Short mmCIF file of C-alpha atoms in Angstrom, two decimals:
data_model
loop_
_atom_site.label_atom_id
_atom_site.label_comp_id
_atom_site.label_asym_id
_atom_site.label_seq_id
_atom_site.Cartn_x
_atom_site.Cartn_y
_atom_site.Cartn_z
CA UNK C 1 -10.43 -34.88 64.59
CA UNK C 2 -14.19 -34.53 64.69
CA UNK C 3 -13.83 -30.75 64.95
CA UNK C 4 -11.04 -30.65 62.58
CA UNK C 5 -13.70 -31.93 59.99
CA UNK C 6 -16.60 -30.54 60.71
CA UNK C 7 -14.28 -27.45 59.89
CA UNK C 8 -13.20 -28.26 56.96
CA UNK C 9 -16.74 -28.88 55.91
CA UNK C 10 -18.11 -25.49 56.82
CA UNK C 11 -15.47 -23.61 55.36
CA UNK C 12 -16.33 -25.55 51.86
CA UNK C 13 -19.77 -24.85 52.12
CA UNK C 14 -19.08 -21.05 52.71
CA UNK C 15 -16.70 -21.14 49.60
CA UNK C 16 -19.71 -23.17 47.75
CA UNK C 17 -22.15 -20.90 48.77
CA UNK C 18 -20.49 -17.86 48.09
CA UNK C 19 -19.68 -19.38 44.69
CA UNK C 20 -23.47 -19.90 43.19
CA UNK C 21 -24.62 -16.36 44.92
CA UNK C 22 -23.34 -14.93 41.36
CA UNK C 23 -25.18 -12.54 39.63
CA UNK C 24 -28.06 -14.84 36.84
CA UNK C 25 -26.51 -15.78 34.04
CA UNK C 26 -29.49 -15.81 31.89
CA UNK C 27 -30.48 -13.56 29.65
CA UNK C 28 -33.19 -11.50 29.60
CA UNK C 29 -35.75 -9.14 27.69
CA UNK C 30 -37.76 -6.46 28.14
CA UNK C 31 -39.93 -6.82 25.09
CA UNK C 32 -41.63 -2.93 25.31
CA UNK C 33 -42.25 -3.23 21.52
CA UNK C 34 -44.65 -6.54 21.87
CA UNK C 35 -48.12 -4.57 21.02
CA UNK C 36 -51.11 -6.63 22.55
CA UNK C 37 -49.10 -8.22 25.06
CA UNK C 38 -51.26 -8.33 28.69
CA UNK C 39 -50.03 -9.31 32.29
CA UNK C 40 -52.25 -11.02 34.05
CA UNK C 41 -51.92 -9.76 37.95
CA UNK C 42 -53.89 -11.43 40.22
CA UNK C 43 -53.45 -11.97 44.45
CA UNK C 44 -55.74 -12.84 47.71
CA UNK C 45 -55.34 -14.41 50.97
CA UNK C 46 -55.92 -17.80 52.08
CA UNK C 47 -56.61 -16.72 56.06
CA UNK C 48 -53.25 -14.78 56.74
CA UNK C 49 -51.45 -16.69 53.70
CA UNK C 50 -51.11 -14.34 51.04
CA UNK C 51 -50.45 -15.02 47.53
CA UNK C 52 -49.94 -12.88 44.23
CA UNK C 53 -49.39 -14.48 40.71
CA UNK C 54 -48.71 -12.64 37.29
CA UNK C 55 -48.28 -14.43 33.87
CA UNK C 56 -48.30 -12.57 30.42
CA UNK C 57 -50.70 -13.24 27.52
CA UNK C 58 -48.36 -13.13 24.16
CA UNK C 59 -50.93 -12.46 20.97
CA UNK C 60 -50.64 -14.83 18.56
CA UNK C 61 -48.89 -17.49 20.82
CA UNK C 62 -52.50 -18.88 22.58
CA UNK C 63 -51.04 -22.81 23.27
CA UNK C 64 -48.41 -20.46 25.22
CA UNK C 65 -50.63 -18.27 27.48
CA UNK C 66 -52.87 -21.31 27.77
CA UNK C 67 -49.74 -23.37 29.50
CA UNK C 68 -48.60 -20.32 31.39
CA UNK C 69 -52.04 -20.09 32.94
CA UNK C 70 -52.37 -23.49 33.68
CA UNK C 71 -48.60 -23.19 35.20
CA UNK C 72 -49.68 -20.73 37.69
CA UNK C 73 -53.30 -21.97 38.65
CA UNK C 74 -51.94 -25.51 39.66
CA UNK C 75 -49.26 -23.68 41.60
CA UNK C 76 -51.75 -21.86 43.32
CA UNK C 77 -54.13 -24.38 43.69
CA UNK C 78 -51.25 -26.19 45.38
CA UNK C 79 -50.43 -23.82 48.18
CA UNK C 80 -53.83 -22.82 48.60
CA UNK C 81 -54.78 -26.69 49.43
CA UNK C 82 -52.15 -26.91 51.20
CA UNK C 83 -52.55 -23.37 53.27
CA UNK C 84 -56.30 -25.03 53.84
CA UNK C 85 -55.12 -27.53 55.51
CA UNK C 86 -52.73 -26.21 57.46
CA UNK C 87 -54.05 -23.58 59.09
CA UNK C 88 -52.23 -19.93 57.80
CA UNK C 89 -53.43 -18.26 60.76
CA UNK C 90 -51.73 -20.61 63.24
CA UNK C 91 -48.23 -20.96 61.90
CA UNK C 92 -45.50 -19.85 63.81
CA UNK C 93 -43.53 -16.72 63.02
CA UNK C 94 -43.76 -15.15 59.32
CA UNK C 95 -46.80 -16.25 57.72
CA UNK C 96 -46.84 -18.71 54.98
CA UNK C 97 -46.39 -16.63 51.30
CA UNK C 98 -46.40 -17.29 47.98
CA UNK C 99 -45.44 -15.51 44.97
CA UNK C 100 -45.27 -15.83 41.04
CA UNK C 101 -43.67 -13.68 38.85
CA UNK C 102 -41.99 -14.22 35.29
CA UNK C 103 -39.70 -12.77 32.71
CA UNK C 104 -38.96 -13.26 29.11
CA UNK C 105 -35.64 -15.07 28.15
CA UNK C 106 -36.60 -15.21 24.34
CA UNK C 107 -38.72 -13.05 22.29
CA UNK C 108 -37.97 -12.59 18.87
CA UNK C 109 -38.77 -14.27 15.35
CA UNK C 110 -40.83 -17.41 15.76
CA UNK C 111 -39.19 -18.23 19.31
CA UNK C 112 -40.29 -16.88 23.07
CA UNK C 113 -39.06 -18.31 26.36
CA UNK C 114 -41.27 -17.14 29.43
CA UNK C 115 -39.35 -17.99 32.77
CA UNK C 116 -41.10 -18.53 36.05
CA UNK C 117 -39.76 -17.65 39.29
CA UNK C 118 -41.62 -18.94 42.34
CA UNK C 119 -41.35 -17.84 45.61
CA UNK C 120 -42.74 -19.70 48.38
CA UNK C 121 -42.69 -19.40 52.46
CA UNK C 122 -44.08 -22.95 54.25
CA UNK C 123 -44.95 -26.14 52.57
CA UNK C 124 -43.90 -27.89 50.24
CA UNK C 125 -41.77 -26.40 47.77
CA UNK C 126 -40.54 -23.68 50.33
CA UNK C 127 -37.78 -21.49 49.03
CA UNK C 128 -36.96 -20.17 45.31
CA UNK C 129 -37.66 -21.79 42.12
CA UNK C 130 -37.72 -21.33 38.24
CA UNK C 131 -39.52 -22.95 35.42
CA UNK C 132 -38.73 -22.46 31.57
CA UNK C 133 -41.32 -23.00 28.83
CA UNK C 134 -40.75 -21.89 25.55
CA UNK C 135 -42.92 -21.51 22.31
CA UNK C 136 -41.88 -22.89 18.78
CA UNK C 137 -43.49 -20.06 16.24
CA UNK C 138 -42.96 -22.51 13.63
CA UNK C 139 -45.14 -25.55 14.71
CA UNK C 140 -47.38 -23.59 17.31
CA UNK C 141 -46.77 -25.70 20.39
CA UNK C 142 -45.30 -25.43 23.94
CA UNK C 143 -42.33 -27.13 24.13
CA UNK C 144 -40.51 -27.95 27.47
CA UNK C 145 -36.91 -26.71 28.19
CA UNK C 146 -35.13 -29.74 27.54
CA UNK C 147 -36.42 -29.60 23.95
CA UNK C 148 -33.34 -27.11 23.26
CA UNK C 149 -31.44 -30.65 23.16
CA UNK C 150 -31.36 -33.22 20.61
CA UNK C 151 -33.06 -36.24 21.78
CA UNK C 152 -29.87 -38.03 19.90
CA UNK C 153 -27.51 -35.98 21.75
CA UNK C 154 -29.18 -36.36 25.06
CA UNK C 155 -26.03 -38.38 26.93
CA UNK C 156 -23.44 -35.94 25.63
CA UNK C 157 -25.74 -33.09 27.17
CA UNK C 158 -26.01 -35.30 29.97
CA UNK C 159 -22.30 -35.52 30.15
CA UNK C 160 -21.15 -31.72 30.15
CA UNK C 161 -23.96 -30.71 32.71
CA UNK C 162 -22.04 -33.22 35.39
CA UNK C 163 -18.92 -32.02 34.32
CA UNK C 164 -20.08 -28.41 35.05
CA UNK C 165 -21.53 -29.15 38.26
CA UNK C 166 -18.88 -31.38 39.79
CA UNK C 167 -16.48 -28.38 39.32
CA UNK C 168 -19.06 -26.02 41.09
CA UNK C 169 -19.15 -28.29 43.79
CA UNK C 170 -16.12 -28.09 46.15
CA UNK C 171 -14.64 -31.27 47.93
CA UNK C 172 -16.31 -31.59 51.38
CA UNK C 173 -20.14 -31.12 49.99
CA UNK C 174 -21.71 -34.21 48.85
CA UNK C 175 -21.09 -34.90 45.03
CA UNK C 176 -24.74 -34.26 42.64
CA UNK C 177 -25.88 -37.78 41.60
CA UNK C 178 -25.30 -38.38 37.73
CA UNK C 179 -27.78 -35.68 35.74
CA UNK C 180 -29.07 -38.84 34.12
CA UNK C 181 -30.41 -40.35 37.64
CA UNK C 182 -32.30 -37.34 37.91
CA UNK C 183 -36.43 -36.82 37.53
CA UNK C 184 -37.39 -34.53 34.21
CA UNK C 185 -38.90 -31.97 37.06
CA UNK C 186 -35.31 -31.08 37.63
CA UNK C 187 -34.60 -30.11 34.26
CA UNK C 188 -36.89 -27.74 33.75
CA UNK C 189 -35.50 -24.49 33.50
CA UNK C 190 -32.90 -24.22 30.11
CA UNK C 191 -32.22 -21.03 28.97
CA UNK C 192 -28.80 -18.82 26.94
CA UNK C 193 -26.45 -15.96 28.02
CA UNK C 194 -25.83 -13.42 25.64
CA UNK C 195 -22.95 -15.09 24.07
CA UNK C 196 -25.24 -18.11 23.28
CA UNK C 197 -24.01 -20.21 26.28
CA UNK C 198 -26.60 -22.96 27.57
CA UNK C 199 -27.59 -22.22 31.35
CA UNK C 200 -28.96 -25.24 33.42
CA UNK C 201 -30.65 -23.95 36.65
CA UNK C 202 -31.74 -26.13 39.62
CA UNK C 203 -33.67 -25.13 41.96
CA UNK C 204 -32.46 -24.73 45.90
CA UNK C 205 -31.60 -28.14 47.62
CA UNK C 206 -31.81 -29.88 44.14
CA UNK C 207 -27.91 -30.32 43.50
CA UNK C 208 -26.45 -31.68 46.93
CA UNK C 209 -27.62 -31.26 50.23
CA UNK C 210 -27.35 -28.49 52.25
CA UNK C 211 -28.25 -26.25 49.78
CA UNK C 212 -30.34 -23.30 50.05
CA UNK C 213 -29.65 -21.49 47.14
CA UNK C 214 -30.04 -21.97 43.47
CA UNK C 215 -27.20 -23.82 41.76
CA UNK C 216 -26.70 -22.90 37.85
CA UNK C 217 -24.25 -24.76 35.10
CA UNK C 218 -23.03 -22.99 32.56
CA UNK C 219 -22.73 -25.09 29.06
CA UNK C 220 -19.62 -23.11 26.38
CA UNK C 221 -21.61 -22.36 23.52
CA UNK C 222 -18.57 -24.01 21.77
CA UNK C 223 -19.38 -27.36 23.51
CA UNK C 224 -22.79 -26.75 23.71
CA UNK C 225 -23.81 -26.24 20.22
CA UNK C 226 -23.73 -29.60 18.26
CA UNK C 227 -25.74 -30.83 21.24
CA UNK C 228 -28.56 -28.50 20.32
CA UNK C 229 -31.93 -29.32 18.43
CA UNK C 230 -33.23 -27.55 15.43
CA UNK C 231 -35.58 -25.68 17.57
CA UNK C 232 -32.69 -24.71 20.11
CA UNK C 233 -30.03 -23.47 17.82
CA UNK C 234 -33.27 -21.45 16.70
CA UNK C 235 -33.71 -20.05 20.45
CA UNK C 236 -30.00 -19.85 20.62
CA UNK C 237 -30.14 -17.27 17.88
CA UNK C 238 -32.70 -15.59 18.58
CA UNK C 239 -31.41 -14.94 21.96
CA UNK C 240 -27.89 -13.87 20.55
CA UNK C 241 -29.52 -11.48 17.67
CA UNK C 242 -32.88 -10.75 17.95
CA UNK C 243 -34.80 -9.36 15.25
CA UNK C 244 -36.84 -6.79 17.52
CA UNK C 245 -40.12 -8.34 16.72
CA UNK C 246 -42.65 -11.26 16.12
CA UNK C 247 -43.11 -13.30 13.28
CA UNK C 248 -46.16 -15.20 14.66
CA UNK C 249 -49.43 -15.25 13.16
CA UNK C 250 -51.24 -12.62 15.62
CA UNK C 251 -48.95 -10.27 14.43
CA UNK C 252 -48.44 -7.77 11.24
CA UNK C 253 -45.62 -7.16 9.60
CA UNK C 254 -45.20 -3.45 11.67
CA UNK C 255 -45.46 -5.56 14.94
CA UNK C 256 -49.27 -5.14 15.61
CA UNK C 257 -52.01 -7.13 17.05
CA UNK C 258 -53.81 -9.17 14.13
CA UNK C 259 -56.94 -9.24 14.81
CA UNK C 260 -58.11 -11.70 12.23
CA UNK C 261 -56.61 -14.27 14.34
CA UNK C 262 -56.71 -13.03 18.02
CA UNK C 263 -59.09 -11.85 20.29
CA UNK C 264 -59.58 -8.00 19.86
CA UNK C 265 -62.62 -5.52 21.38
CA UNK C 266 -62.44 -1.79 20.78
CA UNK C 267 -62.91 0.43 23.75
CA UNK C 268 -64.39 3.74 22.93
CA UNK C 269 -64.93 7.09 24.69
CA UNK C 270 -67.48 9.69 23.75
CA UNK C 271 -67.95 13.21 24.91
CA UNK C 272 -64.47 14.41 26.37
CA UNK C 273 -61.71 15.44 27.26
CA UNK C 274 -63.14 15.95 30.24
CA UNK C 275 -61.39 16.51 33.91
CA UNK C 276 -61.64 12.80 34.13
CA UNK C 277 -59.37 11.77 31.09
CA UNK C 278 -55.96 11.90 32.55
CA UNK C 279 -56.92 9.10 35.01
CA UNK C 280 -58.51 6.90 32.43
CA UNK C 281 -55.10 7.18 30.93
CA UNK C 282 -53.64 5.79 33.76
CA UNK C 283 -55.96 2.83 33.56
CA UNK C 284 -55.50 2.10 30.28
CA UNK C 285 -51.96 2.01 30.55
CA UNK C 286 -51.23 -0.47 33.25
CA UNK C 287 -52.87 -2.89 30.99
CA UNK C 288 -50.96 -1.68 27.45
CA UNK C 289 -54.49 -1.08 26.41
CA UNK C 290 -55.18 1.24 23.01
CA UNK C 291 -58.67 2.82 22.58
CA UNK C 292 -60.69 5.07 20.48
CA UNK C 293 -61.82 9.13 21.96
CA UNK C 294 -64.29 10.59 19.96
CA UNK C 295 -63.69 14.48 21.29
CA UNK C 296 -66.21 16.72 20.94
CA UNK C 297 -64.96 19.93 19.83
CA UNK C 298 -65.54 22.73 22.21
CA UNK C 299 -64.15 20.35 24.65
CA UNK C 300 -60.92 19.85 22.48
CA UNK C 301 -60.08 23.55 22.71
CA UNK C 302 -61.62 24.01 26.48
CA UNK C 303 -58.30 20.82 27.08
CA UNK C 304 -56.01 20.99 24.40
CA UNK C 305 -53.86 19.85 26.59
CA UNK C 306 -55.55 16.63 27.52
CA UNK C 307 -56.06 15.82 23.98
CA UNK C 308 -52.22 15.73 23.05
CA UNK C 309 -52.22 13.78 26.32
CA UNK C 310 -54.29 11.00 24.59
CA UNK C 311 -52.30 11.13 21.17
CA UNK C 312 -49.20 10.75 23.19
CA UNK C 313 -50.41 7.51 24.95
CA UNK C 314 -50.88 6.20 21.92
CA UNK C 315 -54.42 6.79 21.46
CA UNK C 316 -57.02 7.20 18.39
CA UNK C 317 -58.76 10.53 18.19
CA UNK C 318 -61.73 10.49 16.59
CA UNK C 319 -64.40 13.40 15.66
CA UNK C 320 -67.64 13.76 17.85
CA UNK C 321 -68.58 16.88 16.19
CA UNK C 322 -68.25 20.69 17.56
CA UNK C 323 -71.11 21.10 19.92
CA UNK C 324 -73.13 17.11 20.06
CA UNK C 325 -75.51 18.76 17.89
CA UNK C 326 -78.08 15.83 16.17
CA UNK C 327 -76.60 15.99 12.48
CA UNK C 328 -79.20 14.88 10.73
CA UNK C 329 -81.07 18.20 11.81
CA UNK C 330 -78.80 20.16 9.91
CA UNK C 331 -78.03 20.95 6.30
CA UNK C 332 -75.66 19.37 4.22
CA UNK C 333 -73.51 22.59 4.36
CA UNK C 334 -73.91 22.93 8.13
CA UNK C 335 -72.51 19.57 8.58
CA UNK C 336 -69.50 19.68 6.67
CA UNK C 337 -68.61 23.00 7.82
CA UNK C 338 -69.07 21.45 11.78
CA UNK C 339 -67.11 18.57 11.12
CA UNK C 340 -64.38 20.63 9.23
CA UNK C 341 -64.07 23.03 12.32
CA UNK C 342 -63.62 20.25 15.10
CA UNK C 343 -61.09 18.41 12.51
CA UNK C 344 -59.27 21.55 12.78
CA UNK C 345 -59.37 21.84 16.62
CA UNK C 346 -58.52 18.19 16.71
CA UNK C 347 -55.44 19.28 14.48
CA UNK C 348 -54.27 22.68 16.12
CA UNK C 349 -54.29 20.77 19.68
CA UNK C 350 -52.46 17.36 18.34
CA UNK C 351 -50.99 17.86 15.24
CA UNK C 352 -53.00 15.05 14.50
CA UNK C 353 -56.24 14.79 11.63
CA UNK C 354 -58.98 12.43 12.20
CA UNK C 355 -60.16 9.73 10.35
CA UNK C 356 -62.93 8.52 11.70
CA UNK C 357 -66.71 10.35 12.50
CA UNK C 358 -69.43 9.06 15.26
CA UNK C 359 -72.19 11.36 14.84
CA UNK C 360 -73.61 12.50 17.92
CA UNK C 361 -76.44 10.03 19.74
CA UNK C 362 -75.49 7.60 16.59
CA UNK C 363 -77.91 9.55 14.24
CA UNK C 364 -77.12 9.92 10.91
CA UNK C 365 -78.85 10.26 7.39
CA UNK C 366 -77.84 10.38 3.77
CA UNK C 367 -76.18 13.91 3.78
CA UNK C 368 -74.54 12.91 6.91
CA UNK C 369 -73.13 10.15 5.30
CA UNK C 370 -72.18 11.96 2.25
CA UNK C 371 -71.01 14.93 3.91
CA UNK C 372 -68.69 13.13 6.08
CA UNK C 373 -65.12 12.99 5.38
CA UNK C 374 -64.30 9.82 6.87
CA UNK C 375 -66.33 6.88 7.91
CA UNK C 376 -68.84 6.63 10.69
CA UNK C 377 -68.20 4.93 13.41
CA UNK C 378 -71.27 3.01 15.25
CA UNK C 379 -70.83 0.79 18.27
CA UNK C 380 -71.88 -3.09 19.18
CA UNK C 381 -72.68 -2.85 22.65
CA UNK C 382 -73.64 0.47 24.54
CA UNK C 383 -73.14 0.01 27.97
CA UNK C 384 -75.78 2.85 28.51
CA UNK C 385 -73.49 4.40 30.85
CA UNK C 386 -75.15 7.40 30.40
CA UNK C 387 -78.55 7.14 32.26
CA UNK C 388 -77.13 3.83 34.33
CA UNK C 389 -74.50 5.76 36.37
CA UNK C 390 -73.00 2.66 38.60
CA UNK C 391 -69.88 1.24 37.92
CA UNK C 392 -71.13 -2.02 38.68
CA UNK C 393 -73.76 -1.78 35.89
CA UNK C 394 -70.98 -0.67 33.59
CA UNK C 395 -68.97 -3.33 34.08
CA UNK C 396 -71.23 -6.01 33.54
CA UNK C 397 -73.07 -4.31 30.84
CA UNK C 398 -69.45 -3.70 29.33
CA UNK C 399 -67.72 -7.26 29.62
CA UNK C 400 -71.26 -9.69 29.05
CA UNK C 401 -71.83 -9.04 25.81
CA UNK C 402 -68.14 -8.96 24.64
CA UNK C 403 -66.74 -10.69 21.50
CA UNK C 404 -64.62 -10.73 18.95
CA UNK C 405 -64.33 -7.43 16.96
CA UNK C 406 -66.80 -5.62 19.65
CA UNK C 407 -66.95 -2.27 19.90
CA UNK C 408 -68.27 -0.85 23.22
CA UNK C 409 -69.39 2.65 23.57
CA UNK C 410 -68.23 4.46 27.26
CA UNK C 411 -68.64 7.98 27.99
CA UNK C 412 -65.23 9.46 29.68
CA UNK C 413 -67.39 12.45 30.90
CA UNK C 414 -68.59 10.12 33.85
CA UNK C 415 -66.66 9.48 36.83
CA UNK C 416 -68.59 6.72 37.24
CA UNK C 417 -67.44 5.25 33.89
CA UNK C 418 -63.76 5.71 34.85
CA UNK C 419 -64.32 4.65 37.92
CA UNK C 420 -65.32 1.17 35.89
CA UNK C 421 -62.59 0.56 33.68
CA UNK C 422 -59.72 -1.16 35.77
CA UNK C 423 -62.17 -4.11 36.08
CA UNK C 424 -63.63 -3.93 32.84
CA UNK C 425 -59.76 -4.56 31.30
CA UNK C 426 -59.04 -6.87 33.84
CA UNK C 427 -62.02 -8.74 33.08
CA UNK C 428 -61.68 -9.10 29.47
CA UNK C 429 -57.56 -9.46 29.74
CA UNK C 430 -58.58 -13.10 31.37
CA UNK C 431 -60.87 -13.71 28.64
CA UNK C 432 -58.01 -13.57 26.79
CA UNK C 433 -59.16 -10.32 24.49
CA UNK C 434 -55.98 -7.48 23.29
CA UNK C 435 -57.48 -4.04 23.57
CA UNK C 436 -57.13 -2.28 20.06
CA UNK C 437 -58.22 1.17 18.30
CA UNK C 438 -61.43 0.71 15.46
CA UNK C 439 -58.99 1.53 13.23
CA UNK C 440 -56.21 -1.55 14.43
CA UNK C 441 -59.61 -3.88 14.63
CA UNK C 442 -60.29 -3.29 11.21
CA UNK C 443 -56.54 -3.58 10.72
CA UNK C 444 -56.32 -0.01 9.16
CA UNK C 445 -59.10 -0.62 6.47
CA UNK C 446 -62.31 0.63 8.46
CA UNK C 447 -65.53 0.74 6.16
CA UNK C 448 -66.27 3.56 4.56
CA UNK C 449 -69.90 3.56 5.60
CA UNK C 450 -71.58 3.50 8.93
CA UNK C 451 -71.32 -0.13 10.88
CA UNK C 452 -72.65 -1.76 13.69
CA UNK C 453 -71.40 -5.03 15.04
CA UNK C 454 -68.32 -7.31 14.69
CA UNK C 455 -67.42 -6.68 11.26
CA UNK C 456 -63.79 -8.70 11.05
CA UNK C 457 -63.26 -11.86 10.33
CA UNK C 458 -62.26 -14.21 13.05
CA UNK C 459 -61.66 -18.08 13.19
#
């Protein structure tokens, strides 16, 4: 008898099992057309306990990649404490782990949803979880998952979830207690399928016991609906037809990063191409991050190649002048004609014409500025990378001084330089600043005569 239903048991909980293994419900978004957006990587080890945490910083949402941070650093914080304490190095077989990634369920119009998943070996909390927040465009504020319901509506919510779980729950497993019995931690991760249904996930051993997978209800959209709030029929629809791009206040109308209202620095490269371009490429694209080159133009046709490079990565090109010649020791004829030739060379190799000038070592006169055929282009901080040939030094000198509307001057003819830039961007990403072109910092209105210092407006 015993046997008989200890059988019976097993073979439910197989069925059970097998049952909630499903592919995720939820749906997703890759939002590639989000300019200024910045993952924040970061990972160590705690004696053999390793850990590695990412969370995104969304321009124009702050409150968001404020509560996102804080997310993750208490998480951490958490397992690290607890790692302390228990002694990584003297745990039996695998070694305690933790990591934190994310995805976006929403992000479009006024509405984003950023979805944690946690995964954790050891301690408390071990196994797989997820966390929901989402972002209300409209009012600016971080709003939990359960605020896609209708306070009002709460027990018909309430009632639908049970009914959804007590049929994904076969007879032989213990029956979920009543969704309104439950803590607000377990309802913390809401999110929509494609067709606008509402997903409820739990996380492993949260719906009956015995479980070691994740358990998810699925709501009808039909049922579903009236139960929503004015802020989650918004989400709902946004999720179902996305518009393709922001309308929060650190973006333009074409999608890009605002800089009157979020954090922006210019990064901006003197002297090249050079053969240490392509890899400062590389660098700049794991963090999304635009910048300015001011090319020199015997270098342009020396790397034509390495110029379109730049232009393809989505680059500004900007003129350095033929040969780095002082232009103020020149005639006013002598400096149009070099500037005309390296606009040309900038042009034959990209198909590309500049619109912005820095004259060589910064010096420039009255004919340079009236022989000019665009506007001169200064810097705020000069990390004097140049004579100080340490990436350390650049670093420091680089990310110190940085503010709003900066624009730091790097030379990408030093391998040292390059060598400096992964922690310079990672550095200023946690400060929270977008990486931008001059041009996007002065938001495509740059001054028409020479400039040093933060010029833009910024709350």
């Amino acid at each position: 008898m015993t046997s008989t239903s200890c059988g019976g048991i097993g073979q439910a909980s197989q069925v059970w099992q097998a049952s909630v293994r499903s592919e995720d419900p939820v749906a997703t978004v890759a939002p590639t057309w989000m300019r200024g957006l910045r993952v924040v990587r970061d990972n160590g080890n705690e004696g053999s306990c390793a850990w590695s945490t990412t969370y995104p910083q969304v321009p124009g949402a702050q409150p968001l990649t404020d509560a996102l941070r804080r997310l993750v650093e208490a998480r951490r914080a958490t397992f690290l404490k607890w790692a302390r304490e228990s002694g990584c190095g003297e745990q039996a077989g695998k070694a305690p782990e933790l990591n934190v990634g994310f995805g976006f369920v929403a992000a479009s119009g006024d509405v984003i949803g950023v979805r944690f998943t946690v995964y954790q070996l050891g301690g408390a909390g071990d196994g797989k979880s997820t966390t929901s927040l989402w972002y209300d465009g409209v009012k600016g504020q971080v709003v939990p998952a359960m605020s896609l319901i209708d306070a009002a509506s709460m027990s018909g919510f309430e009632a639908l979830a049970d009914k959804a779980l007590a049929e994904k729950v076969p007879d032989g497993i213990d029956r979920p207690a009543r969704l309104a019995d439950r803590s607000a931690q377990t309802l913390d991760d809401l999110g929509f399928t494609k067709d606008g249904d509402l997903v409820v996930t739990f996380d492993e051993g949260e719906v009956a016991a015995g479980a070691v997978v994740q358990v998810q209800a699925v709501l009808p959209r039909a049922e579903v609906e009236p139960l929503l709030s004015d802020f989650g029929r918004r989400a709902q629809a946004q999720v179902m037809r996305p518009s393709g791009r922001m309308a929060l206040p650190g973006y333009t109308a074409d999608g890009s990063v605002d800089c009157r209202r979020v954090k922006c620095v210019a990064l901006t490269f003197d002297d090249g191409p050079s053969p240490y371009t392509p890899r400062l490429l590389q660098y700049l694209a794991r963090y999304r991050a635009r910048a300015t080159f001011f090319v020199v133009g015997q270098n342009v046709v020396a790397r034509p190649g390495v110029v379109r490079g730049v232009v393809r990565a989505g680059h500004e090109v900007g003129n350095h002048s033929w040969s780095h010649r002082d232009l103020t020791r020149l005639s006013a004829r002598e400096v149009r004609a070099d500037l005309a030739r390296t606009d040309q060379a900038i042009r034959k190799a990209t198909g590309v014409t500049p619109t912005l000038v820095r004259p060589p070592y910064g010096a420039f006169d009255r004919v340079v500025r009236r022989q000019s055929p665009h506007p001169l282009v200064l810097w705020s901080v000069d990390t004097m990378d140049w004579l100080y040939r340490n990436s350390g030094h650049v670093t420091r000198a680089a990310v110190g001084p940085a503010r709003p509307g900066t624009i730091i001057l790097f030379h990408d003819i030093r391998p040292t330089t390059v060598a400096a830039i992964p922690q310079v961007l990672k550095r200023l990403a946690k400060r929270g600043f977008h990486f931008v072109t001059v041009s996007e910092l002065y938001g495509g209105h740059v001054p028409a005569l020479a400039f040093r210092g933060p010029s833009p407006r910024h709350p």
